[in-house]
Amino acid sequence: MLRLLAPKVLGYNSVCKQLLRNMTDSSKPIESVIRKKLKDAFSPTHLDVINESYMHNVPKGAETHFKVVVVSDKFTDLALLKRHQMVNSLLSYELQHGVHALSIVAKTPSQWNDSDKIVKPSPNCRGGFGK
Amino acid sequence: MFASRFVTASKFIRQFATKSEDIAGMIKNNKVVVFMKGVPEEPRCGFSNAVVQIMRMHGVQYDAHDVLKDETLRQGIKEFSNWPTIPQVFINGDFVGGCDILLQMHQNGELIEELKKVGIESALLTQEQSKEKDSTKSENN
């Protein structure tokens, strides 16, 4: 039982530490970390980090559901699956500690310019699609 | 104490190994296999629901596994495919992606092509063809 609990407690502590480290934007600590990591890793020409947690059954101000829009040269010639894997692995810590939904739009600058640049919100957790 | 610990550890390893073999079997059981939250008749998450709706539009028959019913499967599938979120879609035993990727494949026509490769004719394609037939008929008339 203790063994089961231990990783959770440790995880919680490190999340707290991370929260403290990122007090620059105290209201959105995880959003800020995600933004910084993506910025550093992909030097994106366009970056959006959207907190979609309000659409789900979680407390107000929660940071559990995110959508990220990353437009970067680094995605050139890479398949969609590979691009998503890059973003997922970059944010694997966050995904294991609190963030449980991550929707990804990963485009190259030319794909982004050719698109309508409208990113639709993700479906609601409960009762999506007119239910 | 030490012995019992050892037993627990080996049990744990065996359990995990079996799970990974189980998953390898599951993904080969049908041409299209989906790991989701809830069941197709009642998805318990919007992302899973989106995948179900896409599959329905293409008229695909698939195996669905509810990860909410089985915590080992929920964790196991994430490790198996090295993908952190649910839903997960497999075609012909290959991991294709989650909701975002499937949606994009649906929008750009890639899904029709991927299904064709494994011998599944998308219902959207069939509808399109019968529409074309109809329109040629009316032109002829």
GROMACS .gro file of N, CA, C and O in nm, chain A residues 47-127:
model
  324
   47LEU      N    1   0.245   3.068  -3.132
   47LEU     CA    2   0.224   2.977  -3.020
   47LEU      C    3   0.100   3.019  -2.941
   47LEU      O    4   0.083   3.136  -2.907
   48ASP      N    5   0.014   2.921  -2.918
   48ASP     CA    6  -0.103   2.943  -2.834
   48ASP      C    7  -0.111   2.833  -2.731
   48ASP      O    8  -0.097   2.716  -2.767
   49VAL      N    9  -0.129   2.870  -2.607
   49VAL     CA   10  -0.154   2.770  -2.504
   49VAL      C   11  -0.289   2.805  -2.443
   49VAL      O   12  -0.304   2.910  -2.380
   50ILE      N   13  -0.387   2.720  -2.471
   50ILE     CA   14  -0.523   2.752  -2.430
   50ILE      C   15  -0.566   2.657  -2.319
   50ILE      O   16  -0.562   2.534  -2.335
   51ASN      N   17  -0.605   2.715  -2.206
   51ASN     CA   18  -0.654   2.633  -2.095
   51ASN      C   19  -0.802   2.604  -2.119
   51ASN      O   20  -0.885   2.693  -2.109
   52GLU      N   21  -0.832   2.478  -2.149
   52GLU     CA   22  -0.970   2.440  -2.178
   52GLU      C   23  -1.036   2.371  -2.059
   52GLU      O   24  -1.141   2.310  -2.072
   53SER      N   25  -0.972   2.384  -1.944
   53SER     CA   26  -1.022   2.312  -1.826
   53SER      C   27  -1.164   2.354  -1.788
   53SER      O   28  -1.241   2.272  -1.738
   54TYR      N   29  -1.196   2.479  -1.815
   54TYR     CA   30  -1.330   2.529  -1.777
   54TYR      C   31  -1.442   2.450  -1.846
   54TYR      O   32  -1.555   2.449  -1.802
   55MET      N   33  -1.407   2.381  -1.956
   55MET     CA   34  -1.509   2.306  -2.029
   55MET      C   35  -1.536   2.170  -1.964
   55MET      O   36  -1.618   2.093  -2.011
   56HIS      N   37  -1.464   2.142  -1.860
   56HIS     CA   38  -1.473   2.009  -1.800
   56HIS      C   39  -1.516   2.017  -1.654
   56HIS      O   40  -1.520   2.124  -1.596
   57ASN      N   41  -1.543   1.899  -1.601
   57ASN     CA   42  -1.597   1.891  -1.466
   57ASN      C   43  -1.484   1.898  -1.363
   57ASN      O   44  -1.457   1.804  -1.292
   58VAL      N   45  -1.414   2.013  -1.360
   58VAL     CA   46  -1.303   2.031  -1.266
   58VAL      C   47  -1.321   2.166  -1.195
   58VAL      O   48  -1.394   2.252  -1.244
   59PRO      N   49  -1.254   2.185  -1.081
   59PRO     CA   50  -1.271   2.311  -1.007
   59PRO      C   51  -1.231   2.433  -1.090
   59PRO      O   52  -1.147   2.424  -1.181
   60LYS      N   53  -1.290   2.546  -1.056
   60LYS     CA   54  -1.259   2.671  -1.125
   60LYS      C   55  -1.109   2.704  -1.113
   60LYS      O   56  -1.051   2.685  -1.006
   61GLY      N   57  -1.050   2.748  -1.221
   61GLY     CA   58  -0.908   2.784  -1.218
   61GLY      C   59  -0.816   2.664  -1.233
   61GLY      O   60  -0.694   2.677  -1.226
   62ALA      N   61  -0.873   2.544  -1.255
   62ALA     CA   62  -0.791   2.423  -1.268
   62ALA      C   63  -0.708   2.428  -1.396
   62ALA      O   64  -0.741   2.500  -1.490
   63GLU      N   65  -0.598   2.355  -1.395
   63GLU     CA   66  -0.513   2.346  -1.514
   63GLU      C   67  -0.496   2.200  -1.552
   63GLU      O   68  -0.391   2.142  -1.534
   64THR      N   69  -0.603   2.142  -1.603
   64THR     CA   70  -0.602   1.999  -1.634
   64THR      C   71  -0.613   1.970  -1.783
   64THR      O   72  -0.564   1.869  -1.830
   65HIS      N   73  -0.680   2.057  -1.856
   65HIS     CA   74  -0.705   2.033  -1.999
   65HIS      C   75  -0.647   2.149  -2.080
   65HIS      O   76  -0.686   2.264  -2.060
   66PHE      N   77  -0.558   2.116  -2.172
   66PHE     CA   78  -0.496   2.221  -2.253
   66PHE      C   79  -0.505   2.190  -2.402
   66PHE      O   80  -0.507   2.074  -2.442
   67LYS      N   81  -0.507   2.297  -2.479
   67LYS     CA   82  -0.486   2.284  -2.623
   67LYS      C   83  -0.367   2.371  -2.658
   67LYS      O   84  -0.359   2.486  -2.611
   68VAL      N   85  -0.273   2.317  -2.735
   68VAL     CA   86  -0.159   2.398  -2.775
   68VAL      C   87  -0.154   2.408  -2.927
   68VAL      O   88  -0.181   2.311  -2.997
   69VAL      N   89  -0.124   2.526  -2.974
   69VAL     CA   90  -0.106   2.548  -3.117
   69VAL      C   91   0.039   2.589  -3.137
   69VAL      O   92   0.082   2.693  -3.086
   70VAL      N   93   0.115   2.504  -3.205
   70VAL     CA   94   0.258   2.529  -3.224
   70VAL      C   95   0.287   2.536  -3.374
   70VAL      O   96   0.263   2.440  -3.446
   71VAL      N   97   0.335   2.651  -3.418
   71VAL     CA   98   0.373   2.665  -3.559
   71VAL      C   99   0.525   2.682  -3.562
   71VAL      O  100   0.578   2.778  -3.506
   72SER      N  101   0.592   2.583  -3.623
   72SER     CA  102   0.738   2.587  -3.616
   72SER      C  103   0.801   2.521  -3.739
   72SER      O  104   0.750   2.423  -3.793
   73ASP      N  105   0.916   2.575  -3.778
   73ASP     CA  106   0.996   2.517  -3.887
   73ASP      C  107   1.044   2.377  -3.853
   73ASP      O  108   1.072   2.297  -3.941
   74LYS      N  109   1.053   2.351  -3.722
   74LYS     CA  110   1.108   2.222  -3.678
   74LYS      C  111   1.017   2.105  -3.715
   74LYS      O  112   1.058   1.990  -3.705
   75PHE      N  113   0.893   2.133  -3.757
   75PHE     CA  114   0.802   2.025  -3.796
   75PHE      C  115   0.813   1.990  -3.944
   75PHE      O  116   0.750   1.893  -3.989
   76THR      N  117   0.891   2.067  -4.018
   76THR     CA  118   0.902   2.045  -4.162
   76THR      C  119   0.944   1.901  -4.191
   76THR      O  120   1.038   1.849  -4.129
   77ASP      N  121   0.873   1.840  -4.285
   77ASP     CA  122   0.901   1.702  -4.330
   77ASP      C  123   0.877   1.596  -4.224
   77ASP      O  124   0.920   1.481  -4.240
   78LEU      N  125   0.810   1.630  -4.116
   78LEU     CA  126   0.780   1.528  -4.014
   78LEU      C  127   0.631   1.494  -4.018
   78LEU      O  128   0.547   1.582  -4.031
   79ALA      N  129   0.603   1.363  -4.009
   79ALA     CA  130   0.463   1.319  -4.009
   79ALA      C  131   0.392   1.371  -3.885
   79ALA      O  132   0.456   1.398  -3.782
   80LEU      N  133   0.261   1.379  -3.898
   80LEU     CA  134   0.179   1.432  -3.789
   80LEU      C  135   0.203   1.356  -3.657
   80LEU      O  136   0.218   1.417  -3.551
   81LEU      N  137   0.209   1.223  -3.669
   81LEU     CA  138   0.228   1.142  -3.549
   81LEU      C  139   0.359   1.178  -3.479
   81LEU      O  140   0.364   1.193  -3.357
   82LYS      N  141   0.464   1.197  -3.558
   82LYS     CA  142   0.595   1.232  -3.504
   82LYS      C  143   0.589   1.370  -3.434
   82LYS      O  144   0.643   1.388  -3.325
   83ARG      N  145   0.522   1.463  -3.498
   83ARG     CA  146   0.509   1.598  -3.439
   83ARG      C  147   0.439   1.591  -3.303
   83ARG      O  148   0.483   1.653  -3.206
   84HIS      N  149   0.330   1.515  -3.301
   84HIS     CA  150   0.256   1.502  -3.174
   84HIS      C  151   0.341   1.434  -3.068
   84HIS      O  152   0.337   1.472  -2.952
   85GLN      N  153   0.419   1.334  -3.111
   85GLN     CA  154   0.505   1.264  -3.015
   85GLN      C  155   0.609   1.358  -2.956
   85GLN      O  156   0.642   1.350  -2.838
   86MET      N  157   0.661   1.449  -3.039
   86MET     CA  158   0.760   1.546  -2.990
   86MET      C  159   0.700   1.634  -2.882
   86MET      O  160   0.761   1.659  -2.777
   87VAL      N  161   0.578   1.683  -2.908
   87VAL     CA  162   0.512   1.771  -2.810
   87VAL      C  163   0.478   1.691  -2.683
   87VAL      O  164   0.504   1.736  -2.571
   88ASN      N  165   0.423   1.571  -2.703
   88ASN     CA  166   0.388   1.487  -2.588
   88ASN      C  167   0.508   1.458  -2.500
   88ASN      O  168   0.501   1.465  -2.378
   89SER      N  169   0.622   1.425  -2.563
   89SER     CA  170   0.736   1.388  -2.479
   89SER      C  171   0.797   1.511  -2.412
   89SER      O  172   0.844   1.502  -2.299
   90LEU      N  173   0.790   1.623  -2.479
   90LEU     CA  174   0.838   1.746  -2.416
   90LEU      C  175   0.757   1.777  -2.289
   90LEU      O  176   0.811   1.825  -2.189
   91LEU      N  177   0.627   1.748  -2.297
   91LEU     CA  178   0.539   1.782  -2.184
   91LEU      C  179   0.503   1.659  -2.101
   91LEU      O  180   0.402   1.658  -2.031
   92SER      N  181   0.588   1.555  -2.107
   92SER     CA  182   0.551   1.430  -2.039
   92SER      C  183   0.542   1.449  -1.888
   92SER      O  184   0.457   1.388  -1.823
   93TYR      N  185   0.626   1.534  -1.833
   93TYR     CA  186   0.618   1.558  -1.688
   93TYR      C  187   0.481   1.614  -1.650
   93TYR      O  188   0.414   1.566  -1.558
   94GLU      N  189   0.439   1.715  -1.725
   94GLU     CA  190   0.310   1.778  -1.696
   94GLU      C  191   0.195   1.677  -1.714
   94GLU      O  192   0.100   1.677  -1.638
   95LEU      N  193   0.209   1.592  -1.819
   95LEU     CA  194   0.103   1.494  -1.846
   95LEU      C  195   0.094   1.389  -1.737
   95LEU      O  196  -0.010   1.329  -1.716
   96GLN      N  197   0.204   1.368  -1.666
   96GLN     CA  198   0.200   1.271  -1.557
   96GLN      C  199   0.162   1.336  -1.424
   96GLN      O  200   0.134   1.269  -1.328
   97HIS      N  201   0.166   1.467  -1.421
   97HIS     CA  202   0.139   1.538  -1.296
   97HIS      C  203   0.031   1.643  -1.313
   97HIS      O  204   0.059   1.762  -1.313
   98GLY      N  205  -0.089   1.598  -1.331
   98GLY     CA  206  -0.200   1.693  -1.328
   98GLY      C  207  -0.267   1.722  -1.460
   98GLY      O  208  -0.388   1.734  -1.467
   99VAL      N  209  -0.187   1.734  -1.568
   99VAL     CA  210  -0.250   1.762  -1.697
   99VAL      C  211  -0.298   1.630  -1.755
   99VAL      O  212  -0.219   1.539  -1.773
  100HIS      N  213  -0.428   1.616  -1.779
  100HIS     CA  214  -0.469   1.486  -1.833
  100HIS      C  215  -0.532   1.492  -1.971
  100HIS      O  216  -0.568   1.389  -2.026
  101ALA      N  217  -0.542   1.611  -2.029
  101ALA     CA  218  -0.582   1.617  -2.170
  101ALA      C  219  -0.495   1.721  -2.239
  101ALA      O  220  -0.478   1.832  -2.189
  102LEU      N  221  -0.439   1.681  -2.351
  102LEU     CA  222  -0.356   1.774  -2.428
  102LEU      C  223  -0.392   1.758  -2.575
  102LEU      O  224  -0.368   1.655  -2.635
  103SER      N  225  -0.456   1.863  -2.627
  103SER     CA  226  -0.491   1.862  -2.768
  103SER      C  227  -0.384   1.942  -2.841
  103SER      O  228  -0.340   2.046  -2.793
  104ILE      N  229  -0.338   1.887  -2.955
  104ILE     CA  230  -0.222   1.947  -3.020
  104ILE      C  231  -0.252   1.986  -3.164
  104ILE      O  232  -0.306   1.907  -3.242
  105VAL      N  233  -0.217   2.110  -3.199
  105VAL     CA  234  -0.214   2.150  -3.340
  105VAL      C  235  -0.067   2.181  -3.369
  105VAL      O  236  -0.009   2.270  -3.305
  106ALA      N  237  -0.005   2.104  -3.458
  106ALA     CA  238   0.137   2.123  -3.487
  106ALA      C  239   0.154   2.143  -3.638
  106ALA      O  240   0.136   2.050  -3.715
  107LYS      N  241   0.184   2.267  -3.677
  107LYS     CA  242   0.196   2.297  -3.820
  107LYS      C  243   0.328   2.364  -3.851
  107LYS      O  244   0.391   2.425  -3.764
  108THR      N  245   0.366   2.357  -3.978
  108THR     CA  246   0.482   2.434  -4.023
  108THR      C  247   0.430   2.574  -4.058
  108THR      O  248   0.311   2.591  -4.082
  109PRO      N  249   0.519   2.675  -4.063
  109PRO     CA  250   0.472   2.810  -4.094
  109PRO      C  251   0.393   2.817  -4.225
  109PRO      O  252   0.291   2.886  -4.232
  110SER      N  253   0.435   2.742  -4.328
  110SER     CA  254   0.362   2.751  -4.455
  110SER      C  255   0.225   2.684  -4.443
  110SER      O  256   0.126   2.733  -4.497
  111GLN      N  257   0.217   2.573  -4.368
  111GLN     CA  258   0.086   2.509  -4.347
  111GLN      C  259  -0.007   2.603  -4.269
  111GLN      O  260  -0.127   2.611  -4.296
  112TRP      N  261   0.051   2.673  -4.175
  112TRP     CA  262  -0.028   2.765  -4.093
  112TRP      C  263  -0.079   2.882  -4.178
  112TRP      O  264  -0.195   2.920  -4.170
  113ASN      N  265   0.009   2.936  -4.264
  113ASN     CA  266  -0.032   3.048  -4.348
  113ASN      C  267  -0.139   3.007  -4.449
  113ASN      O  268  -0.225   3.087  -4.484
  114ASP      N  269  -0.131   2.881  -4.496
  114ASP     CA  270  -0.231   2.832  -4.592
  114ASP      C  271  -0.364   2.798  -4.524
  114ASP      O  272  -0.465   2.785  -4.591
  115SER      N  273  -0.362   2.781  -4.393
  115SER     CA  274  -0.485   2.742  -4.324
  115SER      C  275  -0.568   2.865  -4.292
  115SER      O  276  -0.523   2.978  -4.312
  116ASP      N  277  -0.689   2.842  -4.241
  116ASP     CA  278  -0.774   2.957  -4.207
  116ASP      C  279  -0.735   3.016  -4.071
  116ASP      O  280  -0.794   3.114  -4.026
  117LYS      N  281  -0.637   2.955  -4.008
  117LYS     CA  282  -0.584   3.002  -3.879
  117LYS      C  283  -0.689   3.004  -3.768
  117LYS      O  284  -0.677   3.076  -3.670
  118ILE      N  285  -0.794   2.928  -3.790
  118ILE     CA  286  -0.896   2.918  -3.686
  118ILE      C  287  -0.880   2.782  -3.619
  118ILE      O  288  -0.883   2.678  -3.686
  119VAL      N  289  -0.858   2.785  -3.490
  119VAL     CA  290  -0.844   2.659  -3.416
  119VAL      C  291  -0.970   2.640  -3.335
  119VAL      O  292  -1.005   2.722  -3.250
  120LYS      N  293  -1.041   2.532  -3.366
  120LYS     CA  294  -1.169   2.508  -3.298
  120LYS      C  295  -1.146   2.455  -3.158
  120LYS      O  296  -1.050   2.382  -3.134
  121PRO      N  297  -1.236   2.490  -3.065
  121PRO     CA  298  -1.221   2.436  -2.929
  121PRO      C  299  -1.243   2.285  -2.929
  121PRO      O  300  -1.310   2.231  -3.016
  122SER      N  301  -1.183   2.217  -2.831
  122SER     CA  302  -1.198   2.072  -2.819
  122SER      C  303  -1.338   2.040  -2.770
  122SER      O  304  -1.405   2.125  -2.711
  123PRO      N  305  -1.380   1.915  -2.792
  123PRO     CA  306  -1.513   1.877  -2.743
  123PRO      C  307  -1.520   1.879  -2.592
  123PRO      O  308  -1.419   1.859  -2.525
  124ASN      N  309  -1.639   1.900  -2.539
  124ASN     CA  310  -1.657   1.895  -2.394
  124ASN      C  311  -1.638   1.755  -2.342
  124ASN      O  312  -1.662   1.658  -2.412
  125CYS      N  313  -1.595   1.747  -2.217
  125CYS     CA  314  -1.568   1.618  -2.155
  125CYS      C  315  -1.696   1.533  -2.147
  125CYS      O  316  -1.697   1.418  -2.180
  126ARG      N  317  -1.801   1.594  -2.103
  126ARG     CA  318  -1.928   1.523  -2.091
  126ARG      C  319  -2.028   1.588  -2.184
  126ARG      O  320  -2.036   1.710  -2.192
  127GLY      N  321  -2.104   1.507  -2.250
  127GLY     CA  322  -2.213   1.563  -2.331
  127GLY      C  323  -2.168   1.637  -2.454
  127GLY      O  324  -2.229   1.734  -2.495
   0.00000   0.00000   0.00000
